[in-house]
């Protein structure tokens, strides 16, 4: 089955700095890669996602890049703010044309990164 | 649209008991997945339901089961509770199979004593 590794487990930055979180996956059939942000005591919230036919996607201060050959994808947050402090999870999933296996519709998550942005 | 809702939000049970958790997906969403979140194991997939049928299952013992109703609402049941079942149980809904985005509910915090 799919295995997702996420690094670093903790990340501390100063407000205004950039933050980068990296994930690797094992199943070449995975074709959808979402990122979730979970604040303390709250539900995971989808913040950005990327599909395997795209190499990069941006949404304001956040961006995700995907390298299918190397099977890794990364989350980039620029101009970090204290409200960006949370746990961030990457995930991998197989959907659509690659479906049919046991990973279809199933999100396999990384272990999470605790991001702390200091004012 | 209202988001995914889960009830109850908190549960305290003792070992050996059973528990039923409920999830109401976003209106119009037909696929519901369940995840267990613990500090040690992170977020782990339990199962996925679509059209009242379990379509996919994670590596959990048979004590964990679920179902989906015709209105897409879903329940999960855990029988013969163990201390290790203490966790946050999250459900997520998506529009349809093959639609990627999964939106999470607030979770049910289960504590087994």
mmCIF file of C-alpha atoms in Angstrom:
data_model
loop_
_atom_site.group_PDB
_atom_site.id
_atom_site.type_symbol
_atom_site.label_atom_id
_atom_site.label_comp_id
_atom_site.label_asym_id
_atom_site.label_seq_id
_atom_site.Cartn_x
_atom_site.Cartn_y
_atom_site.Cartn_z
ATOM 1 C CA UNK A 1 0.000 0.000 0.000
ATOM 2 C CA UNK A 2 0.861 3.662 -0.086
ATOM 3 C CA UNK A 3 3.324 5.106 2.425
ATOM 4 C CA UNK A 4 3.828 8.838 2.930
ATOM 5 C CA UNK A 5 6.812 10.288 4.766
ATOM 6 C CA UNK A 6 6.722 13.915 5.927
ATOM 7 C CA UNK A 7 9.563 16.145 7.108
ATOM 8 C CA UNK A 8 10.318 17.985 9.281
ATOM 9 C CA UNK A 9 8.184 16.952 12.242
ATOM 10 C CA UNK A 10 8.553 20.420 13.761
ATOM 11 C CA UNK A 11 9.386 23.728 12.129
ATOM 12 C CA UNK A 12 9.912 27.045 13.853
ATOM 13 C CA UNK A 13 10.198 30.275 11.863
ATOM 14 C CA UNK A 14 10.069 34.007 12.434
ATOM 15 C CA UNK A 15 7.125 35.968 11.148
ATOM 16 C CA UNK A 16 7.752 36.961 7.555
ATOM 17 C CA UNK A 17 10.052 34.036 6.821
ATOM 18 C CA UNK A 18 9.213 31.220 4.438
ATOM 19 C CA UNK A 19 8.390 27.677 5.522
ATOM 20 C CA UNK A 20 8.816 24.511 3.486
ATOM 21 C CA UNK A 21 7.425 21.086 4.337
ATOM 22 C CA UNK A 22 8.362 18.056 2.260
ATOM 23 C CA UNK A 23 6.642 14.725 1.650
ATOM 24 C CA UNK A 24 7.559 11.607 -0.260
ATOM 25 C CA UNK A 25 5.204 8.864 -1.379
ATOM 26 C CA UNK A 26 5.733 5.297 -2.466
ATOM 27 C CA UNK A 27 2.853 4.349 -4.781
ATOM 28 C CA UNK A 28 3.343 5.540 -8.335
ATOM 29 C CA UNK A 29 -0.425 5.163 -8.880
ATOM 30 C CA UNK A 30 -1.116 8.061 -6.487
ATOM 31 C CA UNK A 31 -2.312 11.034 -8.462
ATOM 32 C CA UNK A 32 -3.842 13.468 -5.978
ATOM 33 C CA UNK A 33 -1.936 15.225 -3.213
ATOM 34 C CA UNK A 34 -3.792 17.461 -0.753
ATOM 35 C CA UNK A 35 -2.449 19.458 2.157
ATOM 36 C CA UNK A 36 -4.439 19.962 5.331
ATOM 37 C CA UNK A 37 -3.992 22.458 8.147
ATOM 38 C CA UNK A 38 -5.195 21.492 11.602
ATOM 39 C CA UNK A 39 -5.322 24.055 14.372
ATOM 40 C CA UNK A 40 -5.444 22.877 17.955
ATOM 41 C CA UNK A 41 -8.784 21.286 18.748
ATOM 42 C CA UNK A 42 -10.133 21.832 15.253
ATOM 43 C CA UNK A 43 -10.817 19.751 12.187
ATOM 44 C CA UNK A 44 -8.256 19.335 9.383
ATOM 45 C CA UNK A 45 -8.929 21.917 6.697
ATOM 46 C CA UNK A 46 -7.960 21.506 3.078
ATOM 47 C CA UNK A 47 -5.672 24.390 2.157
ATOM 48 C CA UNK A 48 -4.319 23.401 -1.241
ATOM 49 C CA UNK A 49 -4.041 20.341 -3.436
ATOM 50 C CA UNK A 50 -2.317 19.253 -6.604
ATOM 51 C CA UNK A 51 -2.964 16.611 -9.193
ATOM 52 C CA UNK A 52 -0.314 14.553 -10.911
ATOM 53 C CA UNK A 53 -0.721 16.308 -14.248
ATOM 54 C CA UNK A 54 0.450 19.592 -12.713
ATOM 55 C CA UNK A 55 3.908 20.467 -11.421
ATOM 56 C CA UNK A 56 3.076 23.507 -9.314
ATOM 57 C CA UNK A 57 0.058 25.296 -7.935
ATOM 58 C CA UNK A 58 -0.168 28.584 -6.049
ATOM 59 C CA UNK A 59 -2.821 30.210 -3.924
ATOM 60 C CA UNK A 60 -1.760 33.551 -2.501
ATOM 61 C CA UNK A 61 0.977 32.835 0.067
ATOM 62 C CA UNK A 62 0.923 29.075 -0.289
ATOM 63 C CA UNK A 63 2.201 26.899 -3.099
ATOM 64 C CA UNK A 64 2.668 23.208 -3.686
ATOM 65 C CA UNK A 65 5.157 21.572 -6.024
ATOM 66 C CA UNK A 66 5.130 17.985 -7.261
ATOM 67 C CA UNK A 67 7.949 15.900 -8.692
ATOM 68 C CA UNK A 68 6.383 12.688 -9.987
ATOM 69 C CA UNK A 69 9.686 11.159 -11.014
ATOM 70 C CA UNK A 70 11.142 11.517 -7.545
ATOM 71 C CA UNK A 71 7.753 10.901 -5.893
ATOM 72 C CA UNK A 72 7.892 13.925 -3.677
ATOM 73 C CA UNK A 73 5.825 17.023 -3.148
ATOM 74 C CA UNK A 74 6.306 20.104 -1.018
ATOM 75 C CA UNK A 75 4.299 22.854 0.625
ATOM 76 C CA UNK A 76 5.720 26.363 0.547
ATOM 77 C CA UNK A 77 4.363 29.147 2.726
ATOM 78 C CA UNK A 78 5.766 32.623 2.150
ATOM 79 C CA UNK A 79 5.545 35.672 4.394
ATOM 80 C CA UNK A 80 4.459 33.521 7.324
ATOM 81 C CA UNK A 81 2.152 34.969 9.942
ATOM 82 C CA UNK A 82 1.432 33.834 13.519
ATOM 83 C CA UNK A 83 -1.968 32.561 12.393
ATOM 84 C CA UNK A 84 -0.164 30.080 10.133
ATOM 85 C CA UNK A 85 0.890 28.226 13.304
ATOM 86 C CA UNK A 86 -0.755 24.799 13.178
ATOM 87 C CA UNK A 87 -0.104 21.169 12.301
ATOM 88 C CA UNK A 88 0.170 20.570 8.572
ATOM 89 C CA UNK A 89 -0.503 17.182 6.997
ATOM 90 C CA UNK A 90 0.290 16.033 3.504
ATOM 91 C CA UNK A 91 -1.602 13.147 1.959
ATOM 92 C CA UNK A 92 -1.645 11.018 -1.151
ATOM 93 C CA UNK A 93 -4.563 9.372 -2.866
ATOM 94 C CA UNK A 94 -5.435 7.455 -5.993
ATOM 95 C CA UNK A 95 -8.485 8.592 -7.906
ATOM 96 C CA UNK A 96 -9.963 8.560 -11.363
ATOM 97 C CA UNK A 97 -8.246 6.609 -14.096
ATOM 98 C CA UNK A 98 -5.710 5.120 -11.705
ATOM 99 C CA UNK A 99 -8.475 3.820 -9.490
ATOM 100 C CA UNK A 100 -9.414 0.242 -8.875
ATOM 101 C CA UNK A 101 -6.775 -0.616 -6.328
ATOM 102 C CA UNK A 102 -7.110 -0.638 -2.580
ATOM 103 C CA UNK A 103 -5.934 2.958 -2.311
ATOM 104 C CA UNK A 104 -8.858 4.372 -4.277
ATOM 105 C CA UNK A 105 -10.530 7.185 -2.390
ATOM 106 C CA UNK A 106 -8.300 6.599 0.606
ATOM 107 C CA UNK A 107 -6.127 9.419 1.874
ATOM 108 C CA UNK A 108 -2.785 8.200 3.224
ATOM 109 C CA UNK A 109 -1.379 10.906 5.481
ATOM 110 C CA UNK A 110 2.096 11.928 6.461
ATOM 111 C CA UNK A 111 2.933 12.151 10.143
ATOM 112 C CA UNK A 112 2.358 15.885 10.341
ATOM 113 C CA UNK A 113 4.527 18.970 10.822
ATOM 114 C CA UNK A 114 4.037 21.314 13.758
ATOM 115 C CA UNK A 115 4.668 24.785 12.372
ATOM 116 C CA UNK A 116 5.259 27.597 14.851
ATOM 117 C CA UNK A 117 5.524 31.157 13.588
ATOM 118 C CA UNK A 118 7.047 33.520 16.151
ATOM 119 C CA UNK A 119 5.932 37.174 16.049
ATOM 120 C CA UNK B 1 -23.829 25.014 2.701
ATOM 121 C CA UNK B 2 -23.466 23.491 6.103
ATOM 122 C CA UNK B 3 -20.259 21.592 6.647
ATOM 123 C CA UNK B 4 -19.762 18.023 7.742
ATOM 124 C CA UNK B 5 -21.264 17.392 11.152
ATOM 125 C CA UNK B 6 -20.507 14.642 13.633
ATOM 126 C CA UNK B 7 -22.279 13.550 16.776
ATOM 127 C CA UNK B 8 -21.599 13.212 19.561
ATOM 128 C CA UNK B 9 -18.566 15.448 19.919
ATOM 129 C CA UNK B 10 -17.311 13.722 23.047
ATOM 130 C CA UNK B 11 -17.798 10.230 24.453
ATOM 131 C CA UNK B 12 -16.472 8.450 27.484
ATOM 132 C CA UNK B 13 -16.834 4.687 27.579
ATOM 133 C CA UNK B 14 -15.336 1.802 29.511
ATOM 134 C CA UNK B 15 -13.487 -1.194 28.164
ATOM 135 C CA UNK B 16 -15.729 -3.831 26.663
ATOM 136 C CA UNK B 17 -18.545 -1.459 25.774
ATOM 137 C CA UNK B 18 -19.539 -0.568 22.269
ATOM 138 C CA UNK B 19 -20.059 2.822 20.683
ATOM 139 C CA UNK B 20 -21.779 4.289 17.627
ATOM 140 C CA UNK B 21 -20.632 7.521 16.026
ATOM 141 C CA UNK B 22 -22.596 9.473 13.444
ATOM 142 C CA UNK B 23 -21.550 11.600 10.492
ATOM 143 C CA UNK B 24 -23.690 13.811 8.263
ATOM 144 C CA UNK B 25 -21.917 14.800 5.056
ATOM 145 C CA UNK B 26 -22.172 18.086 3.222
ATOM 146 C CA UNK B 27 -25.475 18.257 1.387
ATOM 147 C CA UNK B 28 -25.112 16.582 -1.985
ATOM 148 C CA UNK B 29 -21.967 14.694 -1.042
ATOM 149 C CA UNK B 30 -22.303 10.970 -1.496
ATOM 150 C CA UNK B 31 -18.983 9.554 -0.329
ATOM 151 C CA UNK B 32 -18.041 9.342 3.347
ATOM 152 C CA UNK B 33 -14.683 8.220 4.710
ATOM 153 C CA UNK B 34 -13.694 7.653 8.322
ATOM 154 C CA UNK B 35 -10.299 8.258 9.895
ATOM 155 C CA UNK B 36 -8.816 7.662 13.318
ATOM 156 C CA UNK B 37 -6.438 10.287 14.689
ATOM 157 C CA UNK B 38 -4.088 9.532 17.573
ATOM 158 C CA UNK B 39 -0.871 11.230 18.706
ATOM 159 C CA UNK B 40 1.141 8.079 18.084
ATOM 160 C CA UNK B 41 -0.281 6.834 14.788
ATOM 161 C CA UNK B 42 -1.452 10.075 13.231
ATOM 162 C CA UNK B 43 -4.355 10.011 10.787
ATOM 163 C CA UNK B 44 -5.280 6.521 9.662
ATOM 164 C CA UNK B 45 -7.945 5.478 7.185
ATOM 165 C CA UNK B 46 -10.715 3.277 8.537
ATOM 166 C CA UNK B 47 -13.165 2.859 5.666
ATOM 167 C CA UNK B 48 -15.024 4.558 2.847
ATOM 168 C CA UNK B 49 -18.705 4.338 2.007
ATOM 169 C CA UNK B 50 -20.467 5.214 -1.192
ATOM 170 C CA UNK B 51 -24.008 4.320 -2.250
ATOM 171 C CA UNK B 52 -24.573 2.536 1.046
ATOM 172 C CA UNK B 53 -21.685 0.153 0.353
ATOM 173 C CA UNK B 54 -18.279 -0.094 1.934
ATOM 174 C CA UNK B 55 -15.874 0.486 -0.943
ATOM 175 C CA UNK B 56 -12.544 0.478 0.821
ATOM 176 C CA UNK B 57 -11.226 -0.583 4.217
ATOM 177 C CA UNK B 58 -8.096 0.203 6.202
ATOM 178 C CA UNK B 59 -6.079 -2.083 8.451
ATOM 179 C CA UNK B 60 -8.327 -2.131 11.475
ATOM 180 C CA UNK B 61 -9.808 -5.160 13.249
ATOM 181 C CA UNK B 62 -13.324 -6.341 12.607
ATOM 182 C CA UNK B 63 -14.477 -4.601 15.791
ATOM 183 C CA UNK B 64 -14.617 -1.474 13.664
ATOM 184 C CA UNK B 65 -17.563 -1.410 11.332
ATOM 185 C CA UNK B 66 -19.764 1.105 9.639
ATOM 186 C CA UNK B 67 -22.689 1.705 7.386
ATOM 187 C CA UNK B 68 -24.166 4.346 5.176
ATOM 188 C CA UNK B 69 -27.796 5.240 4.766
ATOM 189 C CA UNK B 70 -29.711 6.230 1.651
ATOM 190 C CA UNK B 71 -29.360 9.924 2.572
ATOM 191 C CA UNK B 72 -25.542 9.450 2.670
ATOM 192 C CA UNK B 73 -25.351 9.822 6.433
ATOM 193 C CA UNK B 74 -22.922 7.346 7.907
ATOM 194 C CA UNK B 75 -22.345 5.648 11.216
ATOM 195 C CA UNK B 76 -19.378 3.790 12.538
ATOM 196 C CA UNK B 77 -19.475 1.284 15.339
ATOM 197 C CA UNK B 78 -16.715 0.024 17.573
ATOM 198 C CA UNK B 79 -17.481 -3.060 19.630
ATOM 199 C CA UNK B 80 -15.637 -4.461 22.639
ATOM 200 C CA UNK B 81 -13.789 -1.221 23.238
ATOM 201 C CA UNK B 82 -10.128 -1.310 24.194
ATOM 202 C CA UNK B 83 -8.029 1.399 25.839
ATOM 203 C CA UNK B 84 -6.158 1.835 22.570
ATOM 204 C CA UNK B 85 -9.354 2.866 20.803
ATOM 205 C CA UNK B 86 -9.196 6.232 22.540
ATOM 206 C CA UNK B 87 -8.821 8.681 19.688
ATOM 207 C CA UNK B 88 -10.384 11.434 17.643
ATOM 208 C CA UNK B 89 -12.613 9.880 15.000
ATOM 209 C CA UNK B 90 -13.010 12.046 11.941
ATOM 210 C CA UNK B 91 -15.293 11.607 9.023
ATOM 211 C CA UNK B 92 -14.796 13.300 5.679
ATOM 212 C CA UNK B 93 -17.197 13.723 2.816
ATOM 213 C CA UNK B 94 -16.598 14.177 -0.866
ATOM 214 C CA UNK B 95 -18.948 14.890 -3.708
ATOM 215 C CA UNK B 96 -18.615 11.536 -5.376
ATOM 216 C CA UNK B 97 -16.178 8.708 -5.934
ATOM 217 C CA UNK B 98 -13.516 10.032 -8.226
ATOM 218 C CA UNK B 99 -13.874 13.540 -6.803
ATOM 219 C CA UNK B 100 -10.761 14.234 -4.872
ATOM 220 C CA UNK B 101 -11.498 16.857 -2.258
ATOM 221 C CA UNK B 102 -12.411 15.454 1.125
ATOM 222 C CA UNK B 103 -13.845 17.798 3.745
ATOM 223 C CA UNK B 104 -13.604 16.852 7.377
ATOM 224 C CA UNK B 105 -16.072 17.077 10.216
ATOM 225 C CA UNK B 106 -15.094 18.291 13.707
ATOM 226 C CA UNK B 107 -14.591 14.760 14.953
ATOM 227 C CA UNK B 108 -15.793 12.716 17.894
ATOM 228 C CA UNK B 109 -13.358 12.496 20.786
ATOM 229 C CA UNK B 110 -13.659 8.979 22.242
ATOM 230 C CA UNK B 111 -12.085 8.206 25.579
ATOM 231 C CA UNK B 112 -12.023 4.600 26.763
ATOM 232 C CA UNK B 113 -11.427 4.088 30.474
#
